[in-house]
Short mmCIF file of C-alpha atoms and ligand atoms in Angstrom, two decimals:
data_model
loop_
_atom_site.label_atom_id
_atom_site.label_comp_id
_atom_site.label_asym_id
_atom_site.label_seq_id
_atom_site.Cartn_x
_atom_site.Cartn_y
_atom_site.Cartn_z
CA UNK Y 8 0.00 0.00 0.00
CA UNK Y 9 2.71 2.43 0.92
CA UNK Y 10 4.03 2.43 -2.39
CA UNK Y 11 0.64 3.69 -4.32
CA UNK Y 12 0.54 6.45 -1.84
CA UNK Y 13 1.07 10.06 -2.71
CA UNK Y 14 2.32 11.06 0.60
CA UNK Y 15 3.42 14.47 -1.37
CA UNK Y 16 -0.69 15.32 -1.97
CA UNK Y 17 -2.63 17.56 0.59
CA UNK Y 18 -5.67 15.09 1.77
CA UNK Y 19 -7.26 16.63 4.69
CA UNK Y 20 -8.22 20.07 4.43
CA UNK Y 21 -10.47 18.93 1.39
CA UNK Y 22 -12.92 16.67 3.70
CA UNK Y 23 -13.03 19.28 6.31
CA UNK Y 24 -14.15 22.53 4.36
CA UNK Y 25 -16.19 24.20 7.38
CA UNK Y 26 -12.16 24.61 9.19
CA UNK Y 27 -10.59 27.38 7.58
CA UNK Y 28 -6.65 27.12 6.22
CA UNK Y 29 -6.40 30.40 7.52
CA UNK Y 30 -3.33 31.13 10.03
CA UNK Y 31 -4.68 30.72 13.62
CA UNK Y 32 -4.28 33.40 16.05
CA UNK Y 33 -1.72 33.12 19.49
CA UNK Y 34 -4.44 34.59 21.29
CA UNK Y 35 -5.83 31.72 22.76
CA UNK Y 36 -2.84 30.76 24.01
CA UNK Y 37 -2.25 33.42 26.19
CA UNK Y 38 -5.32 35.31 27.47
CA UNK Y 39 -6.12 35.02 31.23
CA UNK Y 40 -9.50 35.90 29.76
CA UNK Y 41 -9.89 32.58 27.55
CA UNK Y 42 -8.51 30.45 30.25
CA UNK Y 43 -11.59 32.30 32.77
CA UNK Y 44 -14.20 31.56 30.14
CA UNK Y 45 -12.61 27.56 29.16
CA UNK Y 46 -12.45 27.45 33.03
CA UNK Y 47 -17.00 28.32 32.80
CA UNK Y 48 -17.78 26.53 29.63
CA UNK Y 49 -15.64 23.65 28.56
CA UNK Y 50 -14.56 22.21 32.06
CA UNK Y 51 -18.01 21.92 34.14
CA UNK Y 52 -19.73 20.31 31.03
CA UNK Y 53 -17.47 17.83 29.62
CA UNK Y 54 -17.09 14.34 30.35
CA UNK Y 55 -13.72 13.95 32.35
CA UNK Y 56 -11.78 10.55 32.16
CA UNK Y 57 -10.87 9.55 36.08
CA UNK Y 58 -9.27 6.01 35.86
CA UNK Y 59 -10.01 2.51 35.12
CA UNK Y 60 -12.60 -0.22 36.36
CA UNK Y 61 -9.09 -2.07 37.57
CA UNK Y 62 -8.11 0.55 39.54
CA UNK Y 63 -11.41 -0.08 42.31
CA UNK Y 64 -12.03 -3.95 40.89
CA UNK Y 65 -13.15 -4.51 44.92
CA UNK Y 66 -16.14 -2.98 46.66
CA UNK Y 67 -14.55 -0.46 48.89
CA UNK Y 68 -11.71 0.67 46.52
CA UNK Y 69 -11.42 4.18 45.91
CA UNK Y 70 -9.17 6.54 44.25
CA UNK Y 71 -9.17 10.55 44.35
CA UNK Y 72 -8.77 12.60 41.64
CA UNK Y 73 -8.51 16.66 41.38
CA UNK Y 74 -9.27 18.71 38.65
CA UNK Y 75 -7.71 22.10 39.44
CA UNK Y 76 -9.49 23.95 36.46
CA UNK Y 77 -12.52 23.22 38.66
CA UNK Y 78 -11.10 23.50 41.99
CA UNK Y 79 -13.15 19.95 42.08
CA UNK Y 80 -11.30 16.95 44.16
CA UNK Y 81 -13.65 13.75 43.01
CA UNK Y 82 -13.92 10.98 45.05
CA UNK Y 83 -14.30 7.68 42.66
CA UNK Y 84 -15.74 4.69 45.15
CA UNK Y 85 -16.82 1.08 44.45
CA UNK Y 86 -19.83 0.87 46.58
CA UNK Y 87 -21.28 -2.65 48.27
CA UNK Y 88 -23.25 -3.31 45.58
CA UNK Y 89 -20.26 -3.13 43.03
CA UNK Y 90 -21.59 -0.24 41.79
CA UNK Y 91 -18.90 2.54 40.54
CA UNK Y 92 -19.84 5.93 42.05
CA UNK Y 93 -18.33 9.54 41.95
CA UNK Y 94 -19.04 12.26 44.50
CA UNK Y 95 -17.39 15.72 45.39
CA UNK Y 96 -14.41 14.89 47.83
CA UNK Y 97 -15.68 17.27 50.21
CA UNK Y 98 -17.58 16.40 53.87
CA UNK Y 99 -20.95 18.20 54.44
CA UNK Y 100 -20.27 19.49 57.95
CA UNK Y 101 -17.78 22.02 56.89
CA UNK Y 102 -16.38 21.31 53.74
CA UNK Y 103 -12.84 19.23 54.57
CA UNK Y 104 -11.94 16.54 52.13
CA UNK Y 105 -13.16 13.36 53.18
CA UNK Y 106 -10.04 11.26 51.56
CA UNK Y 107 -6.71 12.58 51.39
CA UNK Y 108 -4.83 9.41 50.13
CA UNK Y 109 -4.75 9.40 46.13
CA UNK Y 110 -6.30 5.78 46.71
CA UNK Y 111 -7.26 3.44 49.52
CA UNK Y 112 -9.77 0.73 50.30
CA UNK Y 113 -12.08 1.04 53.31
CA UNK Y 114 -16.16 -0.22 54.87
CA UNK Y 115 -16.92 3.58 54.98
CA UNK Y 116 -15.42 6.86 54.34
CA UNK Y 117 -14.34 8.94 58.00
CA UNK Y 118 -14.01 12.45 57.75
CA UNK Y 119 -10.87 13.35 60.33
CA UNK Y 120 -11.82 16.93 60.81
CA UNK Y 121 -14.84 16.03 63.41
CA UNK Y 122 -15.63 12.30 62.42
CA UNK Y 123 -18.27 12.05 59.93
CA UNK Y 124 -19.24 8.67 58.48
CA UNK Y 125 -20.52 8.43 55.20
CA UNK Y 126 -21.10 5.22 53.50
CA UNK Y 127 -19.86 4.22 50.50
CA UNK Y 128 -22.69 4.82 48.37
CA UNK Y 129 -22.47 8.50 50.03
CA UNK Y 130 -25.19 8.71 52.50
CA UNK Y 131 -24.17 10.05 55.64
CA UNK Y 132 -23.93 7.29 57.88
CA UNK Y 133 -22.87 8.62 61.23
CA UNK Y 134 -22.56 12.03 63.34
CA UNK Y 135 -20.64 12.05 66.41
CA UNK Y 136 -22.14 14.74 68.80
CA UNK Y 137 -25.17 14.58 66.85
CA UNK Y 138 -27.39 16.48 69.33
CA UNK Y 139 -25.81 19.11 69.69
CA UNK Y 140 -26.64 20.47 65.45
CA UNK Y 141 -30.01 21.87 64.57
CA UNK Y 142 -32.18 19.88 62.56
CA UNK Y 143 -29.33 18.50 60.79
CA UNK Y 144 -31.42 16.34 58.28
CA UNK Y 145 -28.77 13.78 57.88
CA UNK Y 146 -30.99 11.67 54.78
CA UNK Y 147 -30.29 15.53 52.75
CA UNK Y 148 -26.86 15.50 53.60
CA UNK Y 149 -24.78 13.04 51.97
CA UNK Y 150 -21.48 13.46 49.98
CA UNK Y 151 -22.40 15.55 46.74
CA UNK Y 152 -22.90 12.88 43.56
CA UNK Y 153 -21.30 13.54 40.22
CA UNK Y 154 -22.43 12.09 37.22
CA UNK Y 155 -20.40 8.89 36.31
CA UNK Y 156 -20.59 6.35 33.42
CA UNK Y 157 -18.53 3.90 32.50
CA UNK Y 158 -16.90 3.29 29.18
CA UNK Y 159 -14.84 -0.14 28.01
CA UNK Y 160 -13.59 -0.16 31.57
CA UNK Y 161 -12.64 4.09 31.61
CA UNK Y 162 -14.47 5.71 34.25
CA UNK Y 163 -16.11 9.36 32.90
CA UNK Y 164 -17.34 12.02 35.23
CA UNK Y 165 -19.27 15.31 34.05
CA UNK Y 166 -19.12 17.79 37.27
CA UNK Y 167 -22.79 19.26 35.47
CA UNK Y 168 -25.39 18.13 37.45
CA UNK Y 169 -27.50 17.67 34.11
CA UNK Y 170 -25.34 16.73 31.38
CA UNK Y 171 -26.38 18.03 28.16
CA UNK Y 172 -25.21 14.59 26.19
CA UNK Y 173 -24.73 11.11 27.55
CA UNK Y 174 -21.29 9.93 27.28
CA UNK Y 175 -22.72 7.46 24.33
CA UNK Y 176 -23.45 10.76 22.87
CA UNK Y 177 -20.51 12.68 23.82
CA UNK Y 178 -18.06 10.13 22.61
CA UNK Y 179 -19.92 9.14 19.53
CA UNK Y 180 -17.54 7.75 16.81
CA UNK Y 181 -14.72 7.44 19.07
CA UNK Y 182 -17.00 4.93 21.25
CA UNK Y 183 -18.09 2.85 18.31
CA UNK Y 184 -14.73 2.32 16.37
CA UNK Y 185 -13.42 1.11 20.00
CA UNK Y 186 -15.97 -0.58 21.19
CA UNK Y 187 -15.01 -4.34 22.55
CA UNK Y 188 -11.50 -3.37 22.37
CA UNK Y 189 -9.74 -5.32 25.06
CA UNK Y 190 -8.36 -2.62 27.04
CA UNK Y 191 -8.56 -4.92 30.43
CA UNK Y 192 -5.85 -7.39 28.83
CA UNK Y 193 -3.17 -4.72 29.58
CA UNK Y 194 -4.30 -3.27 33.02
CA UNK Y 195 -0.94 -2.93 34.37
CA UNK Y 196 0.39 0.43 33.95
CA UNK Y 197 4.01 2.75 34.66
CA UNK Y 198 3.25 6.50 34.80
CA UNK Y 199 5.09 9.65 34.14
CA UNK Y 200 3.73 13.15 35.64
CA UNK Y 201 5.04 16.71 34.77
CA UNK Y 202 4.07 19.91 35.92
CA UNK Y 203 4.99 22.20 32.62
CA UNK Y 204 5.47 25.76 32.32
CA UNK Y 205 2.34 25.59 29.68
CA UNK Y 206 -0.93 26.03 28.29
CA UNK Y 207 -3.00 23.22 27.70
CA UNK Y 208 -3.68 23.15 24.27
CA UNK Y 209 -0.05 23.99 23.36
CA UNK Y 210 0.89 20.74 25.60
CA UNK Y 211 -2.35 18.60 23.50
CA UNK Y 212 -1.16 19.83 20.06
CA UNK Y 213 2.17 18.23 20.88
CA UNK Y 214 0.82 14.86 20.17
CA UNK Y 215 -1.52 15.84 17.51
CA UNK Y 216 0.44 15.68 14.67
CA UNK Y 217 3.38 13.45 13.69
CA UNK Y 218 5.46 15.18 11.11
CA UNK Y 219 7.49 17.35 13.83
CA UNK Y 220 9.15 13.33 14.85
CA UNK Y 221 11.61 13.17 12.61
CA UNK Y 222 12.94 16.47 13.25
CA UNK Y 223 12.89 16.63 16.69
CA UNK Y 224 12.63 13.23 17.63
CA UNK Y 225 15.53 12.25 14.99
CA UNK Y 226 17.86 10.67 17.34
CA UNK Y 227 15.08 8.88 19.59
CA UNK Y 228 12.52 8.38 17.21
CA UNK Y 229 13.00 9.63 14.01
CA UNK Y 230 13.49 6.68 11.63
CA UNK Y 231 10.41 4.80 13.22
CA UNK Y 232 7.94 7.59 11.95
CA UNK Y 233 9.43 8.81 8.20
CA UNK Y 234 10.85 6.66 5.68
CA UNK Y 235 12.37 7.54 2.30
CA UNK Y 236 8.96 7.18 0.54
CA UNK Y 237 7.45 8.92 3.26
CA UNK Y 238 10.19 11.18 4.58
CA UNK Y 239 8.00 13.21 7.30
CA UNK Y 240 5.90 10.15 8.43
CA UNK Y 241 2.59 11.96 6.88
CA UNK Y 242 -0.41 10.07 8.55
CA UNK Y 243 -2.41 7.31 7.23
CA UNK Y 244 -5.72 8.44 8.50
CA UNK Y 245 -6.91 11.53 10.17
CA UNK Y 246 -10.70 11.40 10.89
CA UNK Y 247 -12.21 14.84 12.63
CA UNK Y 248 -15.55 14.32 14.69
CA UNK Y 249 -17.79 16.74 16.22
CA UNK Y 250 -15.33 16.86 19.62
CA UNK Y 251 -13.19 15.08 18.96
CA UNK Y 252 -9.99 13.74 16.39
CA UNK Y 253 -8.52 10.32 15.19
CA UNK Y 254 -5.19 9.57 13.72
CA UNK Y 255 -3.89 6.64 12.18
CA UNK Y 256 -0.03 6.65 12.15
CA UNK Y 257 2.77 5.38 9.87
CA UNK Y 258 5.19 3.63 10.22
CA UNK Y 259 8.54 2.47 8.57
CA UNK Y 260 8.14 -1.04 7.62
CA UNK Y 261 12.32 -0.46 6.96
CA UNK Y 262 13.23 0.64 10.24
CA UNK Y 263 15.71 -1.48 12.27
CA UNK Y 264 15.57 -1.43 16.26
CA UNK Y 265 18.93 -1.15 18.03
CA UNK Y 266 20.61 -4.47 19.01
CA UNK Y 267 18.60 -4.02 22.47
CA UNK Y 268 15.65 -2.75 21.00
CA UNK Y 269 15.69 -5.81 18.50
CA UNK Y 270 15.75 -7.97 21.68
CA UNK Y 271 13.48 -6.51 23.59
CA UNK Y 272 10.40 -6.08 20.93
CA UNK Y 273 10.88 -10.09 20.68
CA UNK Y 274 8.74 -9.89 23.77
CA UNK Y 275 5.91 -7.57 23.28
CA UNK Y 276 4.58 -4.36 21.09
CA UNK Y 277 5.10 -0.97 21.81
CA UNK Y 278 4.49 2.92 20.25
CA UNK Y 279 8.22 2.71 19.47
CA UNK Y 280 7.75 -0.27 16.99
CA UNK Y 281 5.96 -1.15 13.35
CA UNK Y 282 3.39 -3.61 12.99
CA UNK Y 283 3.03 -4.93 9.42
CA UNK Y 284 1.14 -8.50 9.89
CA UNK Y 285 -2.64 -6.50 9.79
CA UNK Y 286 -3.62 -10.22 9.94
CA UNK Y 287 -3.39 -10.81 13.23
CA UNK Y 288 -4.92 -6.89 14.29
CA UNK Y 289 -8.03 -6.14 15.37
CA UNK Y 290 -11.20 -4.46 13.95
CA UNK Y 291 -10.62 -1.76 16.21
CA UNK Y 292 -6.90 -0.54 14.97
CA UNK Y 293 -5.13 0.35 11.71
CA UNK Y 294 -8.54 1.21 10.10
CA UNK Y 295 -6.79 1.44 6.99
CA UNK Y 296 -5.60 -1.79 7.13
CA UNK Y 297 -2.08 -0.28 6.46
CA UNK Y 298 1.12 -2.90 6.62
CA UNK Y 299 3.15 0.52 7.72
CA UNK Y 300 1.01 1.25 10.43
CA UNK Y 301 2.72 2.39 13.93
CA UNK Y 302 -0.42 3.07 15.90
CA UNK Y 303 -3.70 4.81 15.95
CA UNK Y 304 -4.15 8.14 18.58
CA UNK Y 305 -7.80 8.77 19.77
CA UNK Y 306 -8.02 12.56 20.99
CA UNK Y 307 -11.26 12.56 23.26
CA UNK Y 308 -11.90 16.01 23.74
CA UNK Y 309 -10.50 18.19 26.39
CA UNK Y 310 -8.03 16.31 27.27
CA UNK Y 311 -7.57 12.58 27.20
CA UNK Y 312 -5.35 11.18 24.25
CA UNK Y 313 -5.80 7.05 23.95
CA UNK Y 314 -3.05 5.40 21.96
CA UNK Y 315 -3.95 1.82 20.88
CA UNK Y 316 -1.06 0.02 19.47
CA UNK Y 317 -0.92 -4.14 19.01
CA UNK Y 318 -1.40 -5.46 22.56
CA UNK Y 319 -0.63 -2.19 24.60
CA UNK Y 320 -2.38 1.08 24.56
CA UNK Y 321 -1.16 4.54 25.92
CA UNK Y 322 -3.04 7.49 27.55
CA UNK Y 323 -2.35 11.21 28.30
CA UNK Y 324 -4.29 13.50 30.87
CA UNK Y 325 -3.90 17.24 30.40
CA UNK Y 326 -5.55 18.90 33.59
CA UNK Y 327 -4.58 22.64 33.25
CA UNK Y 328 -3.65 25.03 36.48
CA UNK Y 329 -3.17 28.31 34.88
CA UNK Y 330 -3.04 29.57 31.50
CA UNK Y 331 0.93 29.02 31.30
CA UNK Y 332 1.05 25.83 33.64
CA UNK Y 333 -0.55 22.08 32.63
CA UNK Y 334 -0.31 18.80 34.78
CA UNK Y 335 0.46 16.21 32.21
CA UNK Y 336 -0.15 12.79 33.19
CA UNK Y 337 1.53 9.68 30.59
CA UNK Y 338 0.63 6.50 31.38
CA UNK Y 339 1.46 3.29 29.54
CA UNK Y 340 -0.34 -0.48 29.83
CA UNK Y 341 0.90 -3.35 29.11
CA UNK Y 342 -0.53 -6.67 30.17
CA UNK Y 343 1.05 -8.56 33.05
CA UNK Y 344 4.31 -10.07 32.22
CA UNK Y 345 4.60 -13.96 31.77
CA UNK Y 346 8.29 -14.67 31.40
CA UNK Y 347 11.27 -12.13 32.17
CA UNK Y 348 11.61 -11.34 28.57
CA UNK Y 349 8.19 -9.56 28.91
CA UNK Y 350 8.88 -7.69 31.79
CA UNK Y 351 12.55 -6.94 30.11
CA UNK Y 352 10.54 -5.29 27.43
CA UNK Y 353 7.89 -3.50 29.46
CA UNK Y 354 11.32 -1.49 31.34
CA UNK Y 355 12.72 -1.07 27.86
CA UNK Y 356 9.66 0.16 26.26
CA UNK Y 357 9.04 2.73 29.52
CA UNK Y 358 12.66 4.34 29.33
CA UNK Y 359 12.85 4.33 25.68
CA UNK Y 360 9.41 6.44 26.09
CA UNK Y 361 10.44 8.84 28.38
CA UNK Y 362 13.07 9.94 26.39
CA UNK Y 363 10.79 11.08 23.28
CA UNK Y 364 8.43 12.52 25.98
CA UNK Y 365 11.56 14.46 27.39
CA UNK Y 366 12.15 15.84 24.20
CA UNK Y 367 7.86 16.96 23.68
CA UNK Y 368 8.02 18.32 27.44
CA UNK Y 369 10.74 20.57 27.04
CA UNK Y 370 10.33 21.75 23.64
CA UNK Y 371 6.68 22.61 24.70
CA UNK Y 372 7.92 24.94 27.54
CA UNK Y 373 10.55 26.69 25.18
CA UNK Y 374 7.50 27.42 22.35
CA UNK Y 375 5.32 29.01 25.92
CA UNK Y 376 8.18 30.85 26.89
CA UNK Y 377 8.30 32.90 23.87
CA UNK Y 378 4.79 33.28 22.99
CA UNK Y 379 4.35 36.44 24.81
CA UNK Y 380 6.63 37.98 23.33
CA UNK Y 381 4.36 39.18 20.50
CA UNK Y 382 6.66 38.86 18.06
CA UNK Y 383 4.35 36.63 16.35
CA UNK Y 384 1.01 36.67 16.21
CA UNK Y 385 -0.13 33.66 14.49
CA UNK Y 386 0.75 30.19 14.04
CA UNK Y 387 0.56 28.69 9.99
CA UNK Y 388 -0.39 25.34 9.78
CA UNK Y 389 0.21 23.04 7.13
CA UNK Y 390 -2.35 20.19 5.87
CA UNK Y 391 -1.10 17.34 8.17
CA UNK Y 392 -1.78 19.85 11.00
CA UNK Y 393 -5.47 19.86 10.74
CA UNK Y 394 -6.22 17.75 14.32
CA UNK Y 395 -4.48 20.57 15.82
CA UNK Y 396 -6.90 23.57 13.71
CA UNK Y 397 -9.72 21.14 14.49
CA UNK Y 398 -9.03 21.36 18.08
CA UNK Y 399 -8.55 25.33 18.42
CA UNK Y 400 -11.67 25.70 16.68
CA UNK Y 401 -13.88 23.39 19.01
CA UNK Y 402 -12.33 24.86 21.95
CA UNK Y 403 -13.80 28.91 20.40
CA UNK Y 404 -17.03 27.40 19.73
CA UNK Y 405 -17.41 26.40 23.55
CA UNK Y 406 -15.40 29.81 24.64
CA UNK Y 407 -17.88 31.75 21.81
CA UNK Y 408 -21.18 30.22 23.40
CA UNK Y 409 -23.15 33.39 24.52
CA UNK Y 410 -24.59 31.25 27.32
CA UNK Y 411 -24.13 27.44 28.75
S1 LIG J 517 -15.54 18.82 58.25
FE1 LIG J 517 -15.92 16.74 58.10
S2 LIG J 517 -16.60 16.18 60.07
FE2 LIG J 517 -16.20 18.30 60.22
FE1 LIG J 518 6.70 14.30 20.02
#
């Protein structure tokens, strides 16, 4: 296939007429004003990604989870009835956060402030020194639910207390073309968390196209992602959805591991590798069927990024604090490891990672850094950048919305 391909040819912009191919404006980027109104009408009415099933398998299993955009801490809890629950992290008597650890298991949630019991479906189980309040109507006064679904296994939340589409709805296309994809096969996962000096989107648009890999990835990366037919890895599919964006990604069928790299990708499939036998792939990756296909990078509007490759996906969390600063959370899965060789692989594939994430990281900060300046005013985009338009312009018809 690689060889009919005109990888030279503008495909993109064509399908997507209503996005303009006009220069986009820095703006965005750097307004305290935008970041106020993204705070009031993208964050509170969004469906948020908090973790897996995995993570709470047992009744009693929690985990905590802030989003700072919100000042929200949500408490995710696995009630006695197996039942996956969400709730504000924050006790009714006066407002302290009912679980500090970022996970625990436990019969029923004790505030430590003054001792409130709640249960773990949230009612409010127990007050010490109950009769000394007035009227407390403890039946009105459980922890806060959020609305939670649950997706192949991810746990959503939507901090609106009516969300205006189901998370069916919201995910739409995304949801179908994944659905039954064995995600639970690889629950084990390493993680990598940075604080950068950052604005959200700049930090998302890092991973939304793949031409900038051989350039600054060359050394780590590079020949994985172009080859001489396709010399600046130019996607094999880029699908744009109401919310949300899908690329398919090449990959060299030429390109040769290092000695260890060789070894270790005997044992197991990673981003860092090409998978040509489409025979053995599922329904739900390499749509195109492609035999130079790397891996396929779900972008689930605002800010979770699912990377499915052959037998391992990939996710990023972008949760932002300010408009210059952006928690970014990498994790990687990989199933459990049956033989040493696995596990060999799993470290290799994690360090060899970081390193190309390094490089993203700190090349993001340098590009915020000199933003403000205002010595330009735009950024140009070329064709295989359209994810990244595509994502600027959902985010101004949220900002744009006269009311939510
Ligand atoms: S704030 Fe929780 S018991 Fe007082
Ligand atoms: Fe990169």
């Amino acid at each position: 296939m690689a060889a009919e391909m005109n990888w030279n040819e503008k495909r993109w912009f064509s399908r997507y007429p209503e996005l303009s191919t006009d220069p986009i404006p820095l703006e965005p980027y750097l307004s305290e004003r935008q970041f106020e109104l993204e705070r009031e009408r993208i964050w509170p009415h969004v469906w948020l990604m908090m973790g897996r099933v995995e993570e709470i398998a047992e009744p009693g299993q929690y985990f905590v989870k802030d989003i700072p955009i919100c000042n929200a801490s949500i408490l995710v809890v696995r009630g006695k009835d197996g039942k996956v629950r969400a709730f504000h992290n924050v006790c009714s008597h006066r407002g302290n956060q009912v679980c500090w650890e970022e996970r625990g298991a436990a019969s029923a949630l004790k505030c430590r402030f003054h001792g409130f019991i709640y249960d773990l479906d949230g009612a409010l189980r127990s007050v010490p020194d109950e009769q000394m309040f007035f009227n407390l109507d403890k039946r009105a006064n459980g922890l806060t639910p959020v609305a939670t679904d649950i997706w192949e296994g991810f746990i959503f939340i939507n901090l609106d207390p009516h969300p205006r589409e189901t998370l069916k709805e919201y995910l739409g296309e995304v949801g179908e073309r994944l659905s039954g994809h064995p995600f639970h096969e690889a629950p084990r996962y390493y993680e990598y968390k940075a604080e950068l000096r950052c604005n959200w989107k700049v930090v998302i648009y890092g991973f939304l196209e793949a031409w900038h890999v051989v350039f600054l990835h060359d050394k780590s990366a590079g020949e994985l992602f172009g080859s001489k037919e396709n010399p600046f890895g130019h996607n094999l599919l880029i699908k744009l959805s109401d919310k949300h964006r899908f690329i398919s990604l090449y990959g060299n069928p030429d390109y040769q591991a290092t000695p260890v790299g060789g070894m270790a990708f005997r044992f197991g499939k990673s981003l860092m590798q090409v998978e040509s036998d489409t025979s053995k792939m599922l329904r739900t990756m390499n749509p195109t069927r492609s035999p130079c296909w790397s891996f396929d990078l779900n972008n689930i509007f605002p800010n979770f990024q699912l990377n499915v490759v052959n037998g391992a996906w990939y996710c990023h969390r972008f949760w932002p604090l300010a408009v210059d600063r952006t928690i970014w959370e990498s994790r990687m899965y990989f199933p459990p490891p049956a033989n040493a060789g696995e596990r060999f692989f799993q470290e290799y594939s994690k360090v060899t990672t970081r390193n190309v994430l390094l490089e993203d990281g700190s090349l993001l900060e340098k590009t915020q850094a000199v933003m403000a300046s205002g010595a330009k005013r735009h950024w140009h985009l070329q064709d295989e950048e359209i994810a990244i338009r595509h994502f600027h312009d959902v985010v101004q018809k949220f900002v744009e919305r006269a009311s939510v």
